[in-house]
Amino acid sequence: MARLVLKFGGTSVADLDRIRNAARHVKREVEAGHEVAVVVSAMSGQTNKLVEYCREASPMHDAREYDAVVASGEQVTSGLLAIVLQDMGVNARSWQGWQVPLKTDENHGAARIKEIDGSFLVERLSQGQVGVLAGFQGISPDNRIATLGRGGSDTSAVAIAAAIKADRCDIYTDVDGVYTTDPRIVPKARRLDRVSFEEMLEMASLGAKVLQVRSVEMAMVHGVRTFVRSSFDDPDAPQVGVGDLPPGTLICDEDELVEQQVVTGIAFAKDEAQISIRDVADKPGVAQSVFGPLADANINVDMIVQNISPDGKTTDITFTVPETDYQRAIQVLEDNRPDIGFQNLEGAKDVVKVSVIGIGMRSHAGIAADCFRGLGEKGINIRAITTSEIKISVLIDSAYTELAVRTLHSLYGLDG
């Protein structure tokens, strides 16, 4: 017998038929003798609708009331799933985030989890009851509902799994696992049986949309084995995957990986923008004058390239920001132009960041050289480069996205 947390996303509970299908997955695990807690998202499209209601009511709405409205989507789903499970003969009860309790900080709309007392839930599970929990929400220090930001149900599920010391957290979604890259771009992409926490964190932060970044961070910190699987698989089909797992991808500690490929996957992010400031005086403190104001405006800067002029007197600085922050970043730089002292400001939004990821890169030389050579042979110009122990990211023109991803996927032997 194991203790499991099952999380169902919005597409997996989009209507009553999907909720019934999710309930069959839950019932299967209960009948196998497992203790089961379930975390649910709002039904597909409901959160967007509730957010829009808030905006129409008042563009400057109170964040606390916003949370009260948007958290209702998960409350509806949890209640409906509990009703369906009861109708199937499963002892189930729904609970909201504040009833667990899942305690957050005071940052309404994008709260962070501070503490979870899992003892109440553990007691119910030990009595044979399935706890159906509303994801995405908790209770703040002011004793009000607080939501965790978009995709927060993944984080709720992993945090609850950590709090009750679950053996595994199963994330049911509309895909059947984590792939070497987007199968819509590369039909030969293959599903990975296991991925390390570090690799998944890089993949999630660099464009893969399977899991929310914060949920992967939490899983890595607390050692929560997380399993990505499809909710659309037949719940009654044989659960035959690799080893003792059903079909899907296990995200786990590096020690659990049977074999370590040099490169695990290729990720890409289209929501990038490039900014270049030209002819800045090359003197101590110039970088702070550029990036300090951007940090104060909560604008995240990623790739940075600095070039020194031949005479050593001026420098050009190129960097990337999220595309949604592009106009704001331009304005911040213009406002601080007298302090920075640049001559020209240039920008581009038709760029994409393509990343090569793999923990095996730590012990293999030449991975970056292969990447640059492969792109060069295809006539793809690289605008900027960043690297870490387990990733190489390049910024290229967005028109070359598919060609670059396919080229690198084949180059590193990932084609299935």
Short mmCIF file of C-alpha atoms in Angstrom, two decimals:
data_model
loop_
_atom_site.label_atom_id
_atom_site.label_comp_id
_atom_site.label_asym_id
_atom_site.label_seq_id
_atom_site.Cartn_x
_atom_site.Cartn_y
_atom_site.Cartn_z
CA MET A 1 0.00 0.00 0.00
CA ALA A 2 1.23 3.48 -0.89
CA ARG A 3 0.11 7.00 -0.07
CA LEU A 4 -0.58 8.91 -3.28
CA VAL A 5 -1.55 12.45 -4.23
CA LEU A 6 -3.37 12.66 -7.57
CA LYS A 7 -3.66 16.05 -9.23
CA PHE A 8 -6.11 16.74 -12.08
CA GLY A 9 -5.69 19.86 -14.22
CA GLY A 10 -8.39 21.93 -15.87
CA THR A 11 -8.63 19.93 -19.10
CA SER A 12 -8.90 16.72 -17.05
CA VAL A 13 -11.99 18.04 -15.21
CA ALA A 14 -13.39 20.21 -18.01
CA ASP A 15 -16.94 18.86 -17.70
CA LEU A 16 -18.90 16.20 -15.84
CA ASP A 17 -17.84 13.44 -18.23
CA ARG A 18 -14.18 14.30 -17.63
CA ILE A 19 -14.79 14.51 -13.88
CA ARG A 20 -16.33 11.02 -13.98
CA ASN A 21 -13.28 9.79 -15.86
CA ALA A 22 -10.98 11.34 -13.23
CA ALA A 23 -13.07 9.66 -10.53
CA ARG A 24 -12.47 6.28 -12.18
CA HIS A 25 -8.70 6.88 -11.93
CA VAL A 26 -9.12 7.68 -8.25
CA LYS A 27 -11.30 4.63 -7.63
CA ARG A 28 -8.73 2.38 -9.30
CA GLU A 29 -6.05 3.50 -6.87
CA VAL A 30 -8.37 3.15 -3.88
CA GLU A 31 -9.31 -0.38 -4.90
CA ALA A 32 -5.59 -1.19 -5.21
CA GLY A 33 -5.35 -0.46 -1.48
CA HIS A 34 -3.67 2.93 -1.61
CA GLU A 35 -4.36 5.96 0.58
CA VAL A 36 -5.39 8.70 -1.85
CA ALA A 37 -5.60 12.48 -1.68
CA VAL A 38 -6.75 14.36 -4.77
CA VAL A 39 -5.97 17.96 -5.76
CA VAL A 40 -8.06 19.60 -8.49
CA SER A 41 -7.92 22.68 -10.67
CA ALA A 42 -10.93 24.66 -11.82
CA MET A 43 -12.81 23.30 -14.81
CA SER A 44 -11.11 24.35 -18.07
CA GLY A 45 -11.81 28.00 -18.90
CA GLN A 46 -13.49 28.82 -15.59
CA THR A 47 -10.57 30.71 -14.03
CA ASN A 48 -10.25 32.93 -17.12
CA LYS A 49 -13.95 33.69 -16.89
CA LEU A 50 -13.73 34.57 -13.20
CA VAL A 51 -10.68 36.79 -13.79
CA GLU A 52 -12.56 38.62 -16.52
CA TYR A 53 -15.51 39.20 -14.19
CA CYS A 54 -13.14 40.90 -11.75
CA ARG A 55 -11.67 43.09 -14.47
CA GLU A 56 -15.11 44.09 -15.74
CA ALA A 57 -16.29 44.88 -12.20
CA SER A 58 -13.31 47.19 -11.63
CA PRO A 59 -9.91 47.44 -13.35
CA MET A 60 -8.43 48.41 -9.96
CA HIS A 61 -10.07 45.62 -7.95
CA ASP A 62 -8.98 44.62 -4.43
CA ALA A 63 -6.59 41.65 -4.65
CA ARG A 64 -8.24 40.02 -1.62
CA GLU A 65 -11.66 40.08 -3.27
CA TYR A 66 -10.09 38.90 -6.52
CA ASP A 67 -8.83 35.83 -4.65
CA ALA A 68 -12.28 35.24 -3.15
CA VAL A 69 -13.76 35.17 -6.65
CA VAL A 70 -11.17 33.17 -8.61
CA ALA A 71 -10.72 30.52 -5.87
CA SER A 72 -14.35 29.51 -6.32
CA GLY A 73 -13.51 27.58 -9.50
CA GLU A 74 -11.55 24.93 -7.60
CA GLN A 75 -14.23 24.80 -4.91
CA VAL A 76 -16.81 23.80 -7.53
CA THR A 77 -14.56 21.09 -9.01
CA SER A 78 -13.64 19.58 -5.65
CA GLY A 79 -17.28 19.36 -4.61
CA LEU A 80 -18.38 17.81 -7.91
CA LEU A 81 -15.60 15.22 -7.87
CA ALA A 82 -16.46 14.26 -4.28
CA ILE A 83 -20.12 13.84 -5.27
CA VAL A 84 -19.20 11.64 -8.25
CA LEU A 85 -16.85 9.52 -6.12
CA GLN A 86 -19.55 9.06 -3.47
CA ASP A 87 -21.95 7.97 -6.21
CA MET A 88 -19.35 5.34 -7.23
CA GLY A 89 -19.24 4.02 -3.69
CA VAL A 90 -15.96 5.71 -2.71
CA ASN A 91 -15.75 7.35 0.71
CA ALA A 92 -14.75 10.88 -0.34
CA ARG A 93 -15.00 14.37 1.11
CA SER A 94 -14.03 17.74 -0.39
CA TRP A 95 -11.87 20.27 1.45
CA GLN A 96 -10.81 23.80 0.60
CA GLY A 97 -7.25 25.03 0.97
CA TRP A 98 -7.98 26.94 4.18
CA GLN A 99 -9.46 23.80 5.78
CA VAL A 100 -6.27 21.74 5.43
CA PRO A 101 -4.89 24.33 6.39
CA LEU A 102 -2.48 25.42 3.68
CA LYS A 103 -0.97 28.65 5.00
CA THR A 104 0.46 31.27 2.64
CA ASP A 105 2.11 34.67 2.82
CA GLU A 106 0.13 37.89 2.40
CA ASN A 107 0.81 38.34 -1.34
CA HIS A 108 -2.75 37.93 -2.64
CA GLY A 109 -3.01 36.75 -6.24
CA ALA A 110 0.50 35.27 -6.25
CA ALA A 111 0.92 33.93 -2.72
CA ARG A 112 3.66 31.55 -1.66
CA ILE A 113 3.10 28.57 0.60
CA LYS A 114 4.59 29.05 4.06
CA GLU A 115 3.35 26.00 5.97
CA ILE A 116 1.02 22.98 5.70
CA ASP A 117 -0.17 20.92 8.63
CA GLY A 118 -0.85 17.53 7.06
CA SER A 119 -1.92 15.73 10.26
CA PHE A 120 -5.65 16.23 9.72
CA LEU A 121 -5.46 14.90 6.16
CA VAL A 122 -3.27 11.95 7.20
CA GLU A 123 -5.84 10.99 9.83
CA ARG A 124 -8.66 11.02 7.28
CA LEU A 125 -6.64 9.00 4.78
CA SER A 126 -5.83 6.41 7.43
CA GLN A 127 -9.57 6.02 8.02
CA GLY A 128 -10.04 5.14 4.34
CA GLN A 129 -11.41 8.48 3.22
CA VAL A 130 -10.34 10.13 -0.03
CA GLY A 131 -9.62 13.83 0.51
CA VAL A 132 -10.56 15.92 -2.53
CA LEU A 133 -8.73 19.22 -2.13
CA ALA A 134 -9.20 22.50 -3.96
CA GLY A 135 -5.83 23.42 -5.46
CA PHE A 136 -4.45 26.89 -6.17
CA GLN A 137 -5.48 28.30 -2.80
CA GLY A 138 -4.69 28.62 0.88
CA ILE A 139 -5.23 31.00 3.76
CA SER A 140 -3.17 34.15 4.30
CA PRO A 141 -2.08 35.77 7.60
CA ASP A 142 -5.11 38.11 7.39
CA ASN A 143 -7.35 35.00 7.56
CA ARG A 144 -8.54 35.36 3.97
CA ILE A 145 -8.36 33.06 0.96
CA ALA A 146 -5.13 33.59 -1.01
CA THR A 147 -4.41 32.13 -4.45
CA LEU A 148 -1.01 30.92 -5.63
CA GLY A 149 -0.90 32.36 -9.16
CA ARG A 150 -1.61 30.67 -12.47
CA GLY A 151 -0.73 26.99 -12.48
CA GLY A 152 -0.76 27.00 -8.68
CA SER A 153 -2.63 23.70 -8.40
CA ASP A 154 0.56 21.85 -9.38
CA THR A 155 2.33 23.59 -6.51
CA SER A 156 -0.54 22.77 -4.13
CA ALA A 157 -0.34 19.10 -5.05
CA VAL A 158 3.43 18.81 -4.56
CA ALA A 159 3.29 20.77 -1.29
CA ILE A 160 0.53 18.55 0.08
CA ALA A 161 2.43 15.44 -1.04
CA ALA A 162 5.45 16.70 0.93
CA ALA A 163 3.32 17.54 3.98
CA ILE A 164 1.71 14.08 4.20
CA LYS A 165 4.91 12.26 3.14
CA ALA A 166 3.28 10.75 0.07
CA ASP A 167 5.13 8.06 -1.84
CA ARG A 168 4.35 9.80 -5.13
CA CYS A 169 2.51 12.79 -6.58
CA ASP A 170 0.77 11.90 -9.85
CA ILE A 171 0.06 14.89 -12.11
CA TYR A 172 -2.74 13.94 -14.51
CA THR A 173 -2.77 16.19 -17.54
CA ASP A 174 -3.62 16.27 -21.25
CA VAL A 175 -0.26 14.78 -22.27
CA ASP A 176 1.10 11.34 -21.41
CA GLY A 177 4.45 12.45 -20.05
CA VAL A 178 7.49 14.61 -20.65
CA TYR A 179 8.97 14.44 -24.15
CA THR A 180 12.44 15.12 -25.51
CA THR A 181 10.89 18.18 -27.17
CA ASP A 182 7.48 19.36 -28.39
CA PRO A 183 6.08 16.51 -30.56
CA ARG A 184 4.18 19.09 -32.62
CA ILE A 185 7.55 20.45 -33.79
CA VAL A 186 9.44 17.14 -33.96
CA PRO A 187 7.19 14.13 -34.67
CA LYS A 188 10.10 11.84 -33.73
CA ALA A 189 10.21 13.23 -30.18
CA ARG A 190 9.89 10.44 -27.62
CA ARG A 191 8.52 10.21 -24.15
CA LEU A 192 11.07 10.06 -21.36
CA ASP A 193 10.63 7.37 -18.72
CA ARG A 194 12.52 9.34 -16.04
CA VAL A 195 13.83 12.88 -15.74
CA SER A 196 15.87 14.37 -12.88
CA PHE A 197 14.47 17.24 -10.84
CA GLU A 198 17.23 19.53 -12.14
CA GLU A 199 16.51 18.71 -15.78
CA MET A 200 12.77 19.17 -15.32
CA LEU A 201 13.33 22.50 -13.58
CA GLU A 202 15.40 23.72 -16.53
CA MET A 203 12.87 22.38 -19.04
CA ALA A 204 9.93 24.00 -17.22
CA SER A 205 11.68 27.35 -16.91
CA LEU A 206 12.93 27.29 -20.51
CA GLY A 207 9.64 26.72 -22.30
CA ALA A 208 8.24 23.25 -21.55
CA LYS A 209 4.67 23.79 -20.29
CA VAL A 210 4.07 20.37 -18.71
CA LEU A 211 4.62 21.54 -15.11
CA GLN A 212 4.69 24.88 -13.32
CA VAL A 213 8.24 25.91 -12.38
CA ARG A 214 7.42 26.47 -8.71
CA SER A 215 5.99 22.97 -8.39
CA VAL A 216 9.22 21.45 -9.73
CA GLU A 217 11.28 23.60 -7.35
CA MET A 218 9.20 22.37 -4.43
CA ALA A 219 9.41 18.75 -5.55
CA MET A 220 13.20 19.01 -5.76
CA VAL A 221 13.58 20.69 -2.35
CA HIS A 222 11.34 18.16 -0.59
CA GLY A 223 12.28 15.10 -2.66
CA VAL A 224 8.71 14.48 -3.86
CA ARG A 225 8.72 11.86 -6.62
CA THR A 226 6.41 13.38 -9.22
CA PHE A 227 4.79 11.41 -12.01
CA VAL A 228 3.34 13.02 -15.16
CA ARG A 229 0.66 10.94 -16.87
CA SER A 230 -2.41 11.30 -19.08
CA SER A 231 -5.88 11.58 -17.59
CA PHE A 232 -7.29 10.53 -20.96
CA ASP A 233 -5.91 7.01 -20.72
CA ASP A 234 -8.55 4.38 -20.01
CA PRO A 235 -8.64 4.04 -16.20
CA ASP A 236 -9.39 0.33 -16.57
CA ALA A 237 -6.54 -0.39 -19.00
CA PRO A 238 -3.54 -2.40 -17.75
CA GLN A 239 -1.16 -0.02 -15.94
CA VAL A 240 1.97 -1.22 -17.68
CA GLY A 241 4.91 1.16 -18.06
CA VAL A 242 8.58 0.90 -17.19
CA GLY A 243 9.56 -0.92 -14.00
CA ASP A 244 6.86 -0.65 -11.35
CA LEU A 245 5.32 2.47 -12.91
CA PRO A 246 2.35 2.97 -15.25
CA PRO A 247 2.84 4.82 -18.59
CA GLY A 248 4.22 8.33 -18.06
CA THR A 249 7.33 10.17 -16.88
CA LEU A 250 8.78 10.03 -13.37
CA ILE A 251 10.53 13.18 -12.14
CA CYS A 252 12.91 12.08 -9.44
CA ASP A 253 16.32 12.38 -7.85
CA GLU A 254 19.31 11.86 -10.13
CA ASP A 255 20.20 8.69 -8.21
CA GLU A 256 17.06 6.98 -9.56
CA LEU A 257 18.04 7.40 -13.20
CA VAL A 258 19.02 4.07 -14.70
CA GLU A 259 21.05 5.65 -17.47
CA GLN A 260 22.09 9.23 -18.01
CA GLN A 261 22.01 10.52 -21.55
CA VAL A 262 24.31 13.39 -22.36
CA VAL A 263 21.35 15.45 -23.60
CA THR A 264 17.86 14.80 -22.30
CA GLY A 265 15.78 17.31 -24.22
CA ILE A 266 15.45 20.45 -26.32
CA ALA A 267 13.23 23.26 -24.98
CA PHE A 268 12.27 26.55 -26.58
CA ALA A 269 10.59 29.73 -25.38
CA LYS A 270 8.95 32.14 -27.79
CA ASP A 271 8.01 34.72 -25.15
CA GLU A 272 11.40 36.46 -25.19
CA ALA A 273 12.44 39.95 -26.28
CA GLN A 274 15.93 41.32 -26.91
CA ILE A 275 17.15 44.78 -25.90
CA SER A 276 20.49 46.33 -26.84
CA ILE A 277 21.96 49.57 -25.52
CA ARG A 278 24.78 50.99 -27.59
CA ASP A 279 27.82 53.13 -26.80
CA VAL A 280 27.66 53.13 -23.01
CA ALA A 281 30.71 54.49 -21.18
CA ASP A 282 32.85 51.54 -20.10
CA LYS A 283 33.37 52.35 -16.42
CA PRO A 284 32.75 50.72 -13.03
CA GLY A 285 29.07 50.70 -12.06
CA VAL A 286 27.65 50.86 -15.57
CA ALA A 287 26.03 47.42 -15.30
CA GLN A 288 24.33 48.44 -12.04
CA SER A 289 22.99 51.59 -13.70
CA VAL A 290 21.36 49.40 -16.36
CA PHE A 291 20.11 46.41 -14.39
CA GLY A 292 19.39 48.08 -11.04
CA PRO A 293 16.35 50.04 -12.30
CA LEU A 294 15.07 46.97 -14.15
CA ALA A 295 15.30 44.92 -10.94
CA ASP A 296 13.51 47.68 -9.02
CA ALA A 297 10.70 47.41 -11.60
CA ASN A 298 10.54 43.61 -11.05
CA ILE A 299 11.65 42.93 -14.62
CA ASN A 300 13.57 39.66 -14.90
CA VAL A 301 16.68 39.81 -17.10
CA ASP A 302 17.99 36.58 -18.59
CA MET A 303 20.69 36.38 -21.23
CA ILE A 304 23.36 39.11 -21.05
CA VAL A 305 26.11 39.82 -23.59
CA GLN A 306 28.58 42.70 -23.26
CA ASN A 307 30.95 43.84 -26.00
CA ILE A 308 33.80 46.32 -25.52
CA SER A 309 34.66 48.79 -28.29
CA PRO A 310 38.15 48.61 -29.88
CA ASP A 311 39.26 51.75 -28.04
CA GLY A 312 38.02 50.37 -24.70
CA LYS A 313 36.03 53.53 -23.94
CA THR A 314 32.47 52.35 -24.65
CA THR A 315 30.53 49.12 -24.44
CA ASP A 316 27.37 47.60 -25.90
CA ILE A 317 25.10 45.56 -23.63
CA THR A 318 22.52 43.13 -24.99
CA PHE A 319 20.07 41.19 -22.83
CA THR A 320 16.67 39.53 -22.91
CA VAL A 321 13.48 40.12 -20.91
CA PRO A 322 10.07 38.43 -21.01
CA GLU A 323 8.12 39.71 -24.00
CA THR A 324 5.31 40.84 -21.69
CA ASP A 325 7.79 43.20 -19.96
CA TYR A 326 9.38 44.51 -23.16
CA GLN A 327 7.63 47.89 -23.39
CA ARG A 328 7.98 48.49 -19.66
CA ALA A 329 11.71 47.67 -19.83
CA ILE A 330 12.20 50.11 -22.71
CA GLN A 331 10.44 52.82 -20.71
CA VAL A 332 12.53 52.13 -17.59
CA LEU A 333 15.75 52.42 -19.61
CA GLU A 334 14.62 55.64 -21.29
CA ASP A 335 13.68 57.11 -17.92
CA ASN A 336 17.18 56.30 -16.64
CA ARG A 337 19.01 57.36 -19.80
CA PRO A 338 20.81 60.30 -18.15
CA ASP A 339 22.30 58.00 -15.49
CA ILE A 340 23.17 55.17 -17.90
CA GLY A 341 24.49 57.44 -20.63
CA PHE A 342 23.78 55.26 -23.68
CA GLN A 343 23.61 56.67 -27.20
CA ASN A 344 21.17 54.26 -28.86
CA LEU A 345 18.51 51.80 -27.70
CA GLU A 346 17.43 48.91 -29.93
CA GLY A 347 14.98 46.07 -29.42
CA ALA A 348 13.46 43.03 -31.09
CA LYS A 349 10.55 40.74 -30.24
CA ASP A 350 10.96 38.32 -33.16
CA VAL A 351 13.39 36.12 -31.23
CA VAL A 352 13.24 32.71 -29.56
CA LYS A 353 15.40 31.02 -26.93
CA VAL A 354 16.33 27.43 -27.75
CA SER A 355 17.93 25.34 -25.00
CA VAL A 356 19.82 22.04 -24.87
CA ILE A 357 19.37 20.33 -21.47
CA GLY A 358 20.97 17.29 -19.87
CA ILE A 359 22.72 16.37 -16.63
CA GLY A 360 25.15 14.27 -18.67
CA MET A 361 26.63 17.51 -20.01
CA ARG A 362 28.53 17.89 -16.72
CA SER A 363 30.94 15.14 -17.67
CA HIS A 364 31.08 15.49 -21.46
CA ALA A 365 33.09 18.08 -23.38
CA GLY A 366 32.16 19.51 -26.77
CA ILE A 367 28.39 19.70 -26.33
CA ALA A 368 28.33 23.47 -26.85
CA ALA A 369 30.66 23.25 -29.85
CA ASP A 370 28.37 20.67 -31.45
CA CYS A 371 25.38 22.97 -30.89
CA PHE A 372 27.08 25.99 -32.47
CA ARG A 373 28.39 23.97 -35.40
CA GLY A 374 25.00 22.37 -36.06
CA LEU A 375 23.18 25.70 -36.09
CA GLY A 376 25.91 27.31 -38.17
CA GLU A 377 25.66 24.62 -40.84
CA LYS A 378 21.96 25.44 -41.16
CA GLY A 379 22.69 29.16 -41.53
CA ILE A 380 21.15 30.06 -38.17
CA ASN A 381 22.75 33.10 -36.55
CA ILE A 382 23.13 33.17 -32.76
CA ARG A 383 22.32 36.50 -31.10
CA ALA A 384 23.21 35.57 -27.50
CA ILE A 385 24.38 32.57 -25.47
CA THR A 386 24.05 31.50 -21.83
CA THR A 387 25.25 28.27 -20.26
CA SER A 388 25.11 26.38 -16.99
CA GLU A 389 26.34 22.95 -15.90
CA ILE A 390 23.37 21.22 -17.50
CA LYS A 391 22.09 23.58 -20.20
CA ILE A 392 23.07 25.68 -23.19
CA SER A 393 20.65 28.39 -24.34
CA VAL A 394 20.93 30.34 -27.58
CA LEU A 395 18.87 33.28 -28.77
CA ILE A 396 17.98 33.14 -32.47
CA ASP A 397 15.51 34.69 -34.90
CA SER A 398 12.06 33.21 -34.35
CA ALA A 399 11.73 32.32 -38.04
CA TYR A 400 14.30 29.55 -37.46
CA THR A 401 12.61 27.99 -34.41
CA GLU A 402 11.45 24.72 -35.96
CA LEU A 403 14.63 24.26 -37.99
CA ALA A 404 16.80 24.82 -34.91
CA VAL A 405 14.82 22.48 -32.67
CA ARG A 406 14.76 19.71 -35.27
CA THR A 407 18.45 20.14 -36.03
CA LEU A 408 19.51 19.90 -32.38
CA HIS A 409 17.10 17.06 -31.64
CA SER A 410 18.70 14.97 -34.38
CA LEU A 411 22.23 16.15 -33.63
CA TYR A 412 22.11 14.79 -30.07
CA GLY A 413 20.51 11.47 -31.05
CA LEU A 414 17.10 12.14 -29.52
CA ASP A 415 14.98 11.12 -32.53
CA GLY A 416 12.88 8.08 -31.64
#
